Coordinates of C-alpha atoms in Angstrom, one line a residue:
Chain A
X20 CA 0.0 0.0 0.0
X21 CA 2.4 2.7 -1.1
X22 CA -0.2 5.5 -1.5
X23 CA -2.5 7.0 1.1
X24 CA -6.0 7.1 -0.3
X25 CA -7.4 10.5 -0.9
X26 CA -4.2 12.5 -0.6
X27 CA -2.2 10.5 -3.2
X28 CA 0.9 11.2 -1.0
X29 CA 3.5 8.4 -0.9
X30 CA 3.8 6.9 2.5
X31 CA 7.5 7.1 3.0
X32 CA 9.6 4.3 4.3
X33 CA 11.5 4.9 7.5
X34 CA 15.2 4.2 8.4
X35 CA 16.1 3.1 11.9
X36 CA 19.8 2.8 13.1
X37 CA 20.9 1.3 16.3
X38 CA 24.5 1.3 17.7
X39 CA 24.6 -1.0 20.7
X40 CA 27.8 -1.2 22.8
X41 CA 28.9 -2.0 26.3
X42 CA 28.4 1.5 27.7
X43 CA 25.2 2.6 26.0
X44 CA 22.8 2.1 23.1
X45 CA 22.2 4.9 20.6
X46 CA 19.4 5.1 18.1
X47 CA 18.3 7.3 15.2
X48 CA 15.1 7.3 13.2
X49 CA 15.1 9.1 9.8
X50 CA 12.8 9.4 6.8
X51 CA 13.9 7.8 3.5
X52 CA 16.1 10.7 2.7
X53 CA 18.0 10.5 5.9
X54 CA 16.3 13.5 7.6
X55 CA 16.4 12.9 11.3
X56 CA 13.0 12.4 13.0
X57 CA 14.3 11.3 16.4
X58 CA 17.4 10.4 18.3
X59 CA 17.7 8.6 21.7
X60 CA 20.2 7.0 24.0
X61 CA 19.7 4.1 26.3
X62 CA 21.6 1.7 28.6
X63 CA 24.3 -0.8 27.9
X64 CA 23.6 -3.1 25.0
X65 CA 26.4 -5.8 24.9
X66 CA 24.6 -8.9 23.5
X67 CA 27.6 -11.0 24.3
X68 CA 28.0 -10.3 28.0
X69 CA 24.3 -9.6 28.8
X70 CA 22.0 -10.7 26.0
X71 CA 18.6 -10.1 27.7
X72 CA 19.5 -6.7 29.2
X73 CA 21.0 -5.6 25.8
X74 CA 17.9 -6.5 23.8
X75 CA 15.7 -4.8 26.4
X76 CA 17.9 -1.6 26.1
X77 CA 17.6 -1.7 22.3
X78 CA 13.8 -2.2 22.4
X79 CA 13.4 0.7 24.8
X80 CA 15.4 3.0 22.5
X81 CA 13.3 1.9 19.6
X82 CA 10.0 2.7 21.5
X83 CA 11.4 6.1 22.5
X84 CA 12.3 6.9 18.9
X85 CA 8.8 6.3 17.5
X86 CA 7.2 8.2 20.5
X87 CA 9.5 11.2 20.0
X88 CA 8.7 11.2 16.3
X89 CA 5.0 11.1 17.1
X90 CA 4.5 8.0 14.9
X91 CA 1.9 5.2 15.4
X92 CA 3.0 1.7 16.0
X93 CA 2.1 0.7 12.5
X94 CA 4.8 3.0 11.2
X95 CA 7.2 0.2 12.2
X96 CA 5.9 -1.9 9.3
X97 CA 7.5 0.5 6.8
X98 CA 10.8 0.8 8.8
X99 CA 14.1 -0.7 7.7
X100 CA 16.1 -1.5 10.9
X101 CA 19.9 -1.8 10.9
X102 CA 21.4 -2.6 14.3
X103 CA 25.2 -2.8 15.0
X104 CA 25.6 -4.7 18.3
X105 CA 28.9 -5.3 20.0
X106 CA 29.4 -9.1 20.2
X107 CA 26.9 -9.9 17.5
X108 CA 29.6 -11.7 15.5
X109 CA 30.2 -14.3 18.2
X110 CA 28.6 -17.6 16.9
X111 CA 26.5 -18.3 19.9
X112 CA 25.2 -14.7 20.1
X113 CA 24.5 -14.7 16.4
X114 CA 22.3 -17.8 16.8
X115 CA 20.5 -16.3 19.7
X116 CA 19.8 -13.1 17.8
X117 CA 17.9 -15.0 15.2
X118 CA 15.0 -15.2 17.6
X119 CA 14.9 -11.4 18.1
X120 CA 12.2 -10.3 15.7
X121 CA 11.3 -6.7 16.4
X122 CA 8.3 -5.3 14.5
X123 CA 9.6 -3.8 11.3
X124 CA 9.6 -4.2 7.5
X125 CA 13.1 -5.6 7.5
X126 CA 15.9 -6.0 10.0
X127 CA 19.6 -6.4 9.4
X128 CA 22.1 -7.2 12.2
X129 CA 25.7 -6.3 12.3
X130 CA 28.4 -5.6 14.8
X131 CA 29.2 -2.1 16.1
X132 CA 32.5 -2.2 14.2
X133 CA 30.7 -3.0 10.9
X134 CA 28.3 -0.1 11.1
X135 CA 31.3 2.1 12.1
X136 CA 32.9 1.0 8.8
X137 CA 29.8 1.9 6.8
X138 CA 29.8 5.3 8.6
X139 CA 33.5 6.0 8.1
X140 CA 33.1 5.5 4.3
X141 CA 29.5 6.7 4.0
X142 CA 28.4 3.3 2.8
X143 CA 31.1 2.9 0.1
X144 CA 33.6 0.0 0.2
X145 CA 36.4 0.5 2.7
X146 CA 38.2 -0.7 5.7
X147 CA 38.0 0.5 9.3
X148 CA 40.5 -0.4 12.0
X149 CA 39.6 0.7 15.6
X150 CA 42.7 1.0 17.8
X151 CA 42.0 2.1 21.3
X152 CA 42.5 0.1 24.4
X153 CA 41.6 -3.0 22.3
X154 CA 41.5 -3.3 18.5
X155 CA 39.2 -4.7 15.8
X156 CA 38.8 -4.2 12.1
X157 CA 36.1 -4.5 9.5
X158 CA 36.1 -4.4 5.7
X159 CA 33.0 -3.7 3.5
X160 CA 33.2 -4.6 -0.1
X161 CA 29.7 -3.2 -1.0
X162 CA 28.0 -6.6 -0.4
X163 CA 29.4 -8.1 2.7
X164 CA 31.6 -7.4 5.8
X165 CA 34.7 -9.1 7.0
X166 CA 35.6 -8.8 10.7
X167 CA 39.0 -9.4 12.0
X168 CA 40.4 -9.4 15.6
X169 CA 38.7 -8.2 18.7
X170 CA 39.2 -11.4 20.7
X171 CA 40.5 -9.6 23.8
X172 CA 43.7 -8.5 25.5
X173 CA 45.1 -12.0 26.2
X174 CA 44.5 -13.5 22.7
X175 CA 44.1 -10.6 20.2
X176 CA 43.9 -6.8 20.2
X177 CA 46.9 -6.5 17.9
X178 CA 48.4 -3.0 17.8
X179 CA 46.2 -1.8 20.7
X180 CA 47.0 0.5 23.5
X181 CA 46.7 -2.3 26.1
X182 CA 49.2 -4.5 24.2
X183 CA 51.6 -1.5 23.7
X184 CA 51.4 -0.7 27.4
X185 CA 52.1 -4.2 28.4
X186 CA 55.1 -4.4 26.1
X187 CA 56.4 -1.1 27.4
X188 CA 56.1 -2.2 31.1
X189 CA 57.8 -5.6 30.3
X190 CA 60.7 -3.7 28.7
X191 CA 60.9 -1.1 31.5
X192 CA 61.3 -4.0 34.0
X193 CA 64.0 -5.6 31.8
X194 CA 65.8 -2.3 31.7
X195 CA 65.4 -1.9 35.5
X196 CA 67.1 -5.2 36.0
X197 CA 69.9 -4.2 33.6
X198 CA 69.0 -6.9 31.1
X199 CA 68.6 -4.2 28.4
X200 CA 69.9 -0.6 28.5
X201 CA 67.5 1.8 30.2
X202 CA 66.1 4.9 28.5
X203 CA 64.2 8.0 29.7
X204 CA 61.0 6.1 28.8
X205 CA 61.7 3.0 30.8
X206 CA 62.8 5.1 33.7
X207 CA 59.6 7.1 33.5
X208 CA 57.5 3.9 33.5
X209 CA 59.4 2.5 36.5
X210 CA 59.0 5.8 38.4
X211 CA 55.2 5.4 38.0
X212 CA 55.6 2.2 40.0
X213 CA 57.9 3.7 42.6
X214 CA 60.9 2.1 40.8
X215 CA 59.9 -1.1 42.4
X216 CA 59.3 -4.4 40.5
X217 CA 57.3 -5.6 43.5
X218 CA 54.9 -2.6 43.3
X219 CA 54.6 -3.1 39.5
X220 CA 53.9 -6.8 40.1
X221 CA 51.2 -6.0 42.7
X222 CA 49.7 -3.4 40.3
X223 CA 49.8 -5.9 37.4
X224 CA 47.6 -8.4 39.3
X225 CA 44.7 -5.9 39.3
X226 CA 45.4 -4.0 36.1
X227 CA 42.6 -3.8 33.4
X228 CA 43.5 -3.5 29.7
X229 CA 42.8 0.3 30.0
X230 CA 45.3 0.4 33.0
X231 CA 47.9 -1.3 30.9
X232 CA 47.3 1.2 28.1
X233 CA 47.7 4.3 30.3
X234 CA 51.4 4.7 29.3
X235 CA 50.6 5.0 25.6
X236 CA 50.9 8.9 25.5
X237 CA 54.4 8.6 27.1
X238 CA 55.5 5.9 24.7
X239 CA 54.5 8.1 21.7
X240 CA 56.1 11.2 23.2
X241 CA 59.3 9.2 23.8
X242 CA 59.3 7.9 20.2
X243 CA 58.8 11.4 18.9
X244 CA 61.9 12.4 20.9
X245 CA 64.0 9.6 19.5
X246 CA 64.0 7.4 22.6
X247 CA 65.1 4.0 21.2
X248 CA 62.8 1.9 23.3
X249 CA 59.9 4.3 22.5
X250 CA 60.7 4.1 18.8
X251 CA 60.9 0.3 18.8
X252 CA 57.6 -0.1 20.7
X253 CA 55.7 2.2 18.4
X254 CA 57.2 0.6 15.3
X255 CA 56.1 -2.8 16.6
X256 CA 52.6 -1.5 17.2
X257 CA 52.5 0.0 13.6
X258 CA 53.7 -3.4 12.2
X259 CA 51.0 -5.2 14.1
X260 CA 48.4 -2.8 12.8
X261 CA 49.6 -3.2 9.2
X262 CA 49.4 -7.0 9.6
X263 CA 45.7 -6.7 10.5
X264 CA 44.9 -3.9 8.0
X265 CA 46.4 -5.5 4.9
X266 CA 44.0 -8.4 4.6
X267 CA 41.1 -6.0 5.3
X268 CA 42.2 -3.6 2.5
X269 CA 42.5 -6.6 0.1
X270 CA 38.9 -7.5 0.9
X271 CA 37.3 -4.1 0.7
X272 CA 39.1 -2.7 -2.3
X273 CA 38.6 0.7 -0.6
X274 CA 40.3 3.2 1.6
X275 CA 41.3 2.9 5.3
X276 CA 39.9 4.8 8.2
X277 CA 41.6 4.5 11.6
X278 CA 39.5 5.2 14.7
X279 CA 40.2 5.2 18.4
X280 CA 42.8 6.7 20.6
X281 CA 45.8 5.5 18.7
X282 CA 44.4 6.5 15.2
X283 CA 46.0 9.9 15.2
X284 CA 49.4 9.3 16.8
X285 CA 50.2 6.1 14.9
X286 CA 49.6 7.7 11.4
X287 CA 53.2 9.0 11.1
X288 CA 54.6 5.6 11.8
X289 CA 52.7 3.6 9.1
X290 CA 54.5 2.6 6.0
X291 CA 53.9 4.9 3.0
X292 CA 51.8 2.4 1.1
X293 CA 49.4 2.1 4.0
X294 CA 49.4 5.9 4.8
X295 CA 48.5 6.6 1.2
X296 CA 45.2 4.7 1.7
X297 CA 44.2 6.7 4.8
X298 CA 41.1 8.8 4.9
X299 CA 39.3 10.6 7.7
X300 CA 36.1 8.9 8.9
X301 CA 33.2 10.6 7.2
X302 CA 30.6 9.7 9.7
X303 CA 30.0 7.8 13.0
X304 CA 28.6 4.3 13.5
X305 CA 25.0 5.5 13.8
X306 CA 25.2 7.3 10.4
X307 CA 26.7 4.1 9.0
X308 CA 23.6 2.1 10.3
X309 CA 21.3 4.7 8.6
X310 CA 23.3 4.6 5.4
X311 CA 23.1 0.8 5.3
X312 CA 19.4 0.9 6.0
X313 CA 18.9 3.3 3.1
X314 CA 20.8 1.0 0.8
X315 CA 18.9 -2.1 1.9
X316 CA 15.5 -0.3 1.8
X317 CA 16.0 0.3 -1.9
X318 CA 16.7 -3.3 -2.6
X319 CA 14.0 -6.0 -2.8
X320 CA 13.8 -7.5 0.7
Chain B
X5 CA 82.8 -24.4 73.8
X6 CA 84.3 -26.6 71.1
X7 CA 85.2 -29.5 73.2
X8 CA 83.1 -31.7 75.4
X9 CA 84.7 -32.1 78.8
X10 CA 85.9 -35.6 79.7
X11 CA 85.7 -37.2 76.2
X12 CA 87.8 -34.5 74.5
X13 CA 85.6 -35.1 71.4
X14 CA 84.9 -32.0 69.3
X15 CA 81.3 -31.0 69.4
X16 CA 80.5 -30.8 65.7
X17 CA 78.8 -27.9 64.2
X18 CA 75.5 -28.7 62.3
X19 CA 74.2 -27.6 58.9
X20 CA 70.6 -26.9 58.3
X21 CA 69.1 -26.3 54.9
X22 CA 65.5 -25.1 54.1
X23 CA 63.9 -25.0 50.7
X24 CA 60.6 -23.1 51.1
X25 CA 58.3 -22.7 48.1
X26 CA 54.6 -22.2 47.3
X27 CA 53.7 -25.9 47.4
X28 CA 55.8 -27.2 50.3
X29 CA 58.8 -26.6 52.6
X30 CA 61.6 -29.1 52.7
X31 CA 64.4 -29.3 55.3
X32 CA 67.6 -31.2 55.8
X33 CA 69.9 -31.4 58.8
X34 CA 73.5 -32.7 58.4
X35 CA 76.7 -32.9 60.4
X36 CA 79.6 -30.7 59.4
X37 CA 80.6 -33.2 56.7
X38 CA 77.2 -33.2 55.1
X39 CA 76.1 -36.5 56.4
X40 CA 72.3 -36.4 56.6
X41 CA 70.9 -36.6 60.2
X42 CA 67.3 -35.8 59.3
X43 CA 65.0 -34.8 56.5
X44 CA 61.5 -33.4 56.7
X45 CA 58.8 -31.9 54.5
X46 CA 56.1 -29.4 55.6
X47 CA 53.4 -27.1 54.2
X48 CA 53.6 -24.2 51.8
X49 CA 56.2 -21.6 52.6
X50 CA 55.8 -18.7 50.3
X51 CA 56.9 -15.7 52.3
X52 CA 55.6 -13.3 49.7
X53 CA 52.0 -14.4 49.5
X54 CA 51.6 -15.7 53.1
X55 CA 54.4 -14.6 55.3
X56 CA 53.1 -15.8 58.7
X57 CA 52.0 -19.2 57.5
X58 CA 55.3 -19.6 55.7
X59 CA 57.4 -18.9 58.7
X60 CA 55.2 -21.2 60.8
X61 CA 55.8 -24.0 58.2
X62 CA 59.5 -23.4 58.2
X63 CA 59.7 -23.5 62.0
X64 CA 57.7 -26.7 62.1
X65 CA 60.1 -28.4 59.7
X66 CA 63.1 -27.2 61.8
X67 CA 61.5 -28.6 65.0
X68 CA 60.9 -31.9 63.2
X69 CA 64.4 -32.1 62.0
X70 CA 66.0 -31.8 65.5
X71 CA 63.4 -34.2 66.9
X72 CA 64.1 -36.8 64.2
X73 CA 67.8 -36.4 64.8
X74 CA 67.3 -36.9 68.5
X75 CA 69.1 -33.7 69.3
X76 CA 68.5 -31.4 72.3
X77 CA 67.3 -27.8 71.7
X78 CA 70.8 -26.5 72.5
X79 CA 72.1 -28.2 69.4
X80 CA 70.6 -25.3 67.5
X81 CA 73.3 -23.0 69.0
X82 CA 75.9 -24.8 66.9
X83 CA 73.8 -24.9 63.7
X84 CA 74.4 -22.9 60.6
X85 CA 71.0 -22.3 58.9
X86 CA 70.6 -21.5 55.2
X87 CA 67.1 -21.0 54.0
X88 CA 66.0 -20.4 50.4
X89 CA 62.5 -19.0 50.4
X90 CA 60.5 -18.2 47.3
X91 CA 59.7 -14.4 47.4
X92 CA 62.5 -13.5 49.8
X93 CA 64.1 -11.2 47.3
X94 CA 61.0 -8.9 47.3
X95 CA 62.0 -5.7 49.1
X96 CA 59.1 -5.7 51.6
X97 CA 59.5 -9.4 52.4
X98 CA 63.3 -9.0 52.8
X99 CA 62.6 -6.3 55.4
X100 CA 60.1 -8.4 57.2
X101 CA 62.4 -11.4 57.3
X102 CA 64.9 -9.4 59.3
X103 CA 62.7 -9.9 62.3
X104 CA 62.7 -13.7 61.9
X105 CA 65.4 -14.8 64.3
X106 CA 65.2 -18.6 64.7
X107 CA 67.5 -20.0 67.4
X108 CA 70.8 -21.0 65.7
X109 CA 74.5 -20.0 65.5
X110 CA 74.1 -18.1 62.2
X111 CA 71.3 -17.8 59.7
X112 CA 71.6 -16.9 56.0
X113 CA 68.5 -16.1 53.9
X114 CA 68.2 -16.5 50.1
X115 CA 65.6 -17.3 47.6
X116 CA 64.7 -20.8 46.4
X117 CA 66.3 -20.0 43.1
X118 CA 69.6 -18.9 44.7
X119 CA 70.0 -22.2 46.7
X120 CA 69.0 -24.1 43.5
X121 CA 72.0 -22.3 41.8
X122 CA 74.3 -23.4 44.6
X123 CA 73.0 -26.9 44.3
X124 CA 73.3 -27.1 40.6
X125 CA 77.0 -26.1 40.7
X126 CA 77.8 -27.7 44.1
X127 CA 78.6 -24.4 45.6
X128 CA 81.0 -23.3 42.7
X129 CA 80.4 -20.1 40.7
X130 CA 77.7 -20.6 38.1
X131 CA 74.4 -19.6 36.7
X132 CA 71.0 -21.3 36.9
X133 CA 68.0 -20.5 34.8
X134 CA 64.7 -22.1 35.7
X135 CA 62.3 -22.3 32.8
X136 CA 59.0 -24.0 33.6
X137 CA 55.6 -22.4 33.6
X138 CA 57.4 -19.2 34.7
X139 CA 61.1 -18.3 34.6
X140 CA 63.8 -16.9 36.9
X141 CA 67.6 -16.9 36.9
X142 CA 70.4 -16.6 39.5
X143 CA 74.1 -16.2 39.2
X144 CA 76.6 -17.0 42.1
X145 CA 80.1 -15.6 41.7
X146 CA 81.4 -17.3 44.9
X147 CA 80.6 -14.3 47.1
X148 CA 77.1 -13.0 46.1
X149 CA 74.1 -13.9 44.1
X150 CA 72.4 -11.9 41.3
X151 CA 68.7 -12.7 40.7
X152 CA 67.0 -11.8 37.4
X153 CA 63.4 -12.1 36.3
X154 CA 60.6 -13.9 38.1
X155 CA 58.1 -11.0 38.2
X156 CA 55.2 -13.0 36.9
X157 CA 53.3 -13.9 33.7
X158 CA 52.1 -10.4 32.8
X159 CA 55.4 -8.6 33.3
X160 CA 58.2 -11.1 33.2
X161 CA 58.8 -14.9 32.9
X162 CA 60.8 -14.5 29.7
X163 CA 61.2 -17.7 27.8
X164 CA 58.7 -19.6 30.0
X165 CA 56.1 -22.1 29.0
X166 CA 53.3 -19.7 29.9
X167 CA 54.6 -17.0 27.6
X168 CA 55.3 -19.5 24.8
X169 CA 51.8 -20.9 25.2
X170 CA 50.2 -17.5 25.0
X171 CA 52.2 -16.6 21.9
X172 CA 51.2 -19.9 20.3
X173 CA 47.5 -19.3 21.0
X174 CA 47.6 -15.7 19.7
X175 CA 49.3 -17.0 16.5
X176 CA 46.8 -19.8 16.2
X177 CA 43.9 -17.3 16.3
X178 CA 45.6 -15.1 13.7
X179 CA 45.9 -18.1 11.5
X180 CA 42.3 -19.1 12.1
X181 CA 41.2 -15.7 10.9
X182 CA 43.5 -15.9 7.8
X183 CA 45.7 -13.1 8.9
X184 CA 48.8 -15.4 8.7
X185 CA 49.0 -18.8 7.0
X186 CA 47.8 -21.7 9.1
X187 CA 50.0 -24.8 10.0
X188 CA 49.5 -28.2 11.5
X189 CA 50.4 -26.6 14.9
X190 CA 48.0 -23.7 14.7
X191 CA 45.2 -26.0 13.5
X192 CA 45.9 -28.4 16.4
X193 CA 45.7 -25.5 18.9
X194 CA 42.4 -24.2 17.5
X195 CA 41.0 -27.8 17.6
X196 CA 41.7 -27.8 21.4
X197 CA 39.3 -24.9 21.5
X198 CA 36.6 -26.5 19.2
X199 CA 38.0 -24.3 16.4
X200 CA 36.1 -21.4 18.0
X201 CA 37.6 -18.1 18.8
X202 CA 34.7 -17.6 21.2
X203 CA 35.5 -20.8 23.1
X204 CA 39.1 -19.7 23.2
X205 CA 38.2 -16.3 24.5
X206 CA 36.0 -17.8 27.2
X207 CA 38.8 -20.1 28.1
X208 CA 41.4 -17.3 28.2
X209 CA 39.4 -15.4 30.8
X210 CA 39.9 -18.2 33.4
X211 CA 43.3 -19.5 32.2
X212 CA 46.2 -19.8 34.7
X213 CA 49.8 -19.5 33.5
X214 CA 50.0 -23.3 33.7
X215 CA 46.9 -23.5 31.5
X216 CA 48.6 -21.2 28.9
X217 CA 51.7 -23.4 29.0
X218 CA 49.8 -26.7 28.3
X219 CA 50.5 -26.5 24.6
X220 CA 54.3 -26.4 25.0
X221 CA 54.9 -30.1 24.2
X222 CA 52.9 -29.6 21.0
X223 CA 54.9 -26.5 20.0
X224 CA 58.3 -28.3 20.5
X225 CA 57.0 -31.4 18.6
X226 CA 55.9 -29.2 15.7
X227 CA 59.2 -27.3 15.7
X228 CA 61.0 -30.7 15.6
X229 CA 58.9 -31.6 12.5
X230 CA 59.7 -28.3 10.8
X231 CA 56.4 -26.6 11.3
X232 CA 57.3 -23.0 10.5
X233 CA 55.1 -21.5 13.3
X234 CA 56.5 -24.0 15.8
X235 CA 60.0 -23.2 14.7
X236 CA 59.5 -19.5 15.0
X237 CA 57.9 -19.8 18.4
X238 CA 60.7 -22.0 19.8
X239 CA 63.4 -19.8 18.3
X240 CA 61.8 -16.8 20.0
X241 CA 61.7 -18.6 23.4
X242 CA 65.3 -19.5 22.9
X243 CA 66.2 -15.9 22.1
X244 CA 64.4 -14.7 25.2
X245 CA 66.2 -17.2 27.4
X246 CA 69.6 -16.1 25.9
X247 CA 68.7 -12.5 26.7
X248 CA 68.2 -13.4 30.4
X249 CA 71.1 -15.9 30.6
X250 CA 73.9 -13.7 29.1
X251 CA 74.0 -11.1 31.9
X252 CA 73.9 -13.9 34.5
X253 CA 76.8 -15.8 32.9
X254 CA 78.7 -12.5 32.8
X255 CA 78.2 -12.1 36.6
X256 CA 78.9 -15.7 37.6
X257 CA 82.0 -16.4 35.4
X258 CA 80.8 -20.0 35.6
X259 CA 78.7 -22.6 33.8
X260 CA 75.0 -22.7 33.0
X261 CA 72.5 -25.1 34.4
X262 CA 68.9 -25.1 33.0
X263 CA 66.1 -26.4 35.2
X264 CA 62.4 -26.8 34.8
X265 CA 60.2 -28.3 32.1
X266 CA 61.7 -26.5 29.2
X267 CA 65.3 -27.1 30.2
X268 CA 65.7 -30.3 28.1
X269 CA 63.6 -29.5 25.0
X270 CA 65.1 -26.0 24.6
X271 CA 68.7 -27.2 24.6
X272 CA 69.0 -28.0 20.9
X273 CA 67.6 -24.5 20.0
X274 CA 70.2 -22.5 21.9
X275 CA 73.1 -20.8 20.0
X276 CA 76.4 -22.7 20.1
X277 CA 78.2 -20.3 22.5
X278 CA 75.4 -20.7 25.1
X279 CA 75.1 -24.5 24.6
X280 CA 78.9 -24.8 25.2
X281 CA 78.4 -23.5 28.7
X282 CA 75.7 -26.0 29.6
X283 CA 76.1 -28.5 32.4
X284 CA 73.7 -30.8 34.1
X285 CA 72.6 -29.7 37.6
X286 CA 74.8 -31.6 40.1
X287 CA 72.3 -31.3 43.0
X288 CA 69.0 -29.9 44.0
X289 CA 68.1 -26.8 45.9
X290 CA 68.3 -28.4 49.3
X291 CA 71.8 -29.8 48.7
X292 CA 72.7 -26.2 47.6
X293 CA 71.5 -24.8 50.9
X294 CA 73.6 -27.4 52.8
X295 CA 76.6 -26.6 50.6
X296 CA 76.3 -22.9 51.3
X297 CA 75.8 -23.6 55.1
X298 CA 79.0 -25.6 55.0
X299 CA 80.9 -22.8 53.3
X300 CA 79.5 -20.2 55.7
X301 CA 80.2 -22.3 58.8
X302 CA 83.9 -22.4 57.9
X303 CA 84.0 -18.6 57.7
X304 CA 84.1 -16.2 60.7
X305 CA 80.4 -15.3 61.3

């Protein structure tokens, strides 16, 4: 029923984007041209660690969006929903998500990193690599996504701040024991821990990945000043990032957007052939979800 | 009072060795020629993690030794005590240990690794490097010990089984995602985790250092068979061990004894100049403690 009787005005389809992560869930409702009708934010929505609570948070945000926009419930039947949910790629979660059937015309599920990729390249083919405390990458070739990494501090997170911080502290301790030469950087790191291996050990037993990563600004500053340990650490992080990014670029046949806390400082340390592919992210994850919803709404369901 | 009146027999001095570690405390009492008078084993004696319980365990073992040997309490006054206690090198523990004054003629405190070094080289100058789940090294130059490493899985333990196992799993996951080529070794490791990154991630959140190290036999077997990942992993472990061992050898001016689960398999992977320094350990930690006690008892206190 594409036309409303009497007024001969086309009943527009609607686009709904959800970005669900561990800290909060954001949602946006637009018309078919992307004009924003409503925006809302809700609670944590990590479907991996807390499936039921995450789905509840997403549902609440969706309800809020339609209320805000002053639309009746049946407006959902002409809505294309794209949700990017942290953890949605995990096999068991993916299976569980099949049973989530919110009322809408069509629903497409991705991870938060995939919609971030669509946002960064405004829906065009491209690669995104997020390097903050952890790391994860995605490539979009125009038809499908490839996800790499993101399996946590112990097993994965190549090139991330947490891994860089752990390497820096291990090196600082080696230097403190005289096994490798010390530098201003390694001395600065030991000073954070009262120059005491024991204090560092006690600290390490409670440290979160973000705690490990808290020396990253010092490492980059030291590298900038030519500190040989700083330089080696940053070069190693750059090499790890390149190792993750290369297969993604090969899949996407597009450009590369780096995001997260290390995105800016690492740029100068990347090899020329990778740096030449770099672009600034054009939009955020939520705009990526809307962009994908727009593409999908124009295809036969 | 070196002579017993009437019989003109020299009252021999006694040697007491204690090896205190996280699983148990072992003790040995000998005469001045090293002839064993009594041996005993007690509870855990890690002065770092549980100071009071450790000291209690040590005291109990000492009591037991004198009882077993049928010696009066005053026999302690002619006893030279050498204790090697895990964690005794940690500054705060070292300070606390000063207040522990068991009844004896003289008491000397070391770590378990230091007495292991004395045991391995029968009191002669030399280096010991223990590579099991963790790693730690000691050098004895005839006068003093140098200790290196041993600050735990997150910060230290270079060349250890836990570090090797973590590297192997990180690599297996990279291969599983197609970021590096797979090999028989990486496939075998993923098969342990049902070929599921999610299962591996869940496992990693509970894994102890010993759990991480449980793939070490597979890694060495793969390296032996020419698996390129296995070879690279073992070579890296060997390089890490060499980095720790070189400064120790420079301090001890002696030979090198490797101990722990990786001691035997890593031997063939060490560079020739290090392999040329290798000797088999001549005795265990307890014999090292007795050996040191003998040396010290012949010096002016």
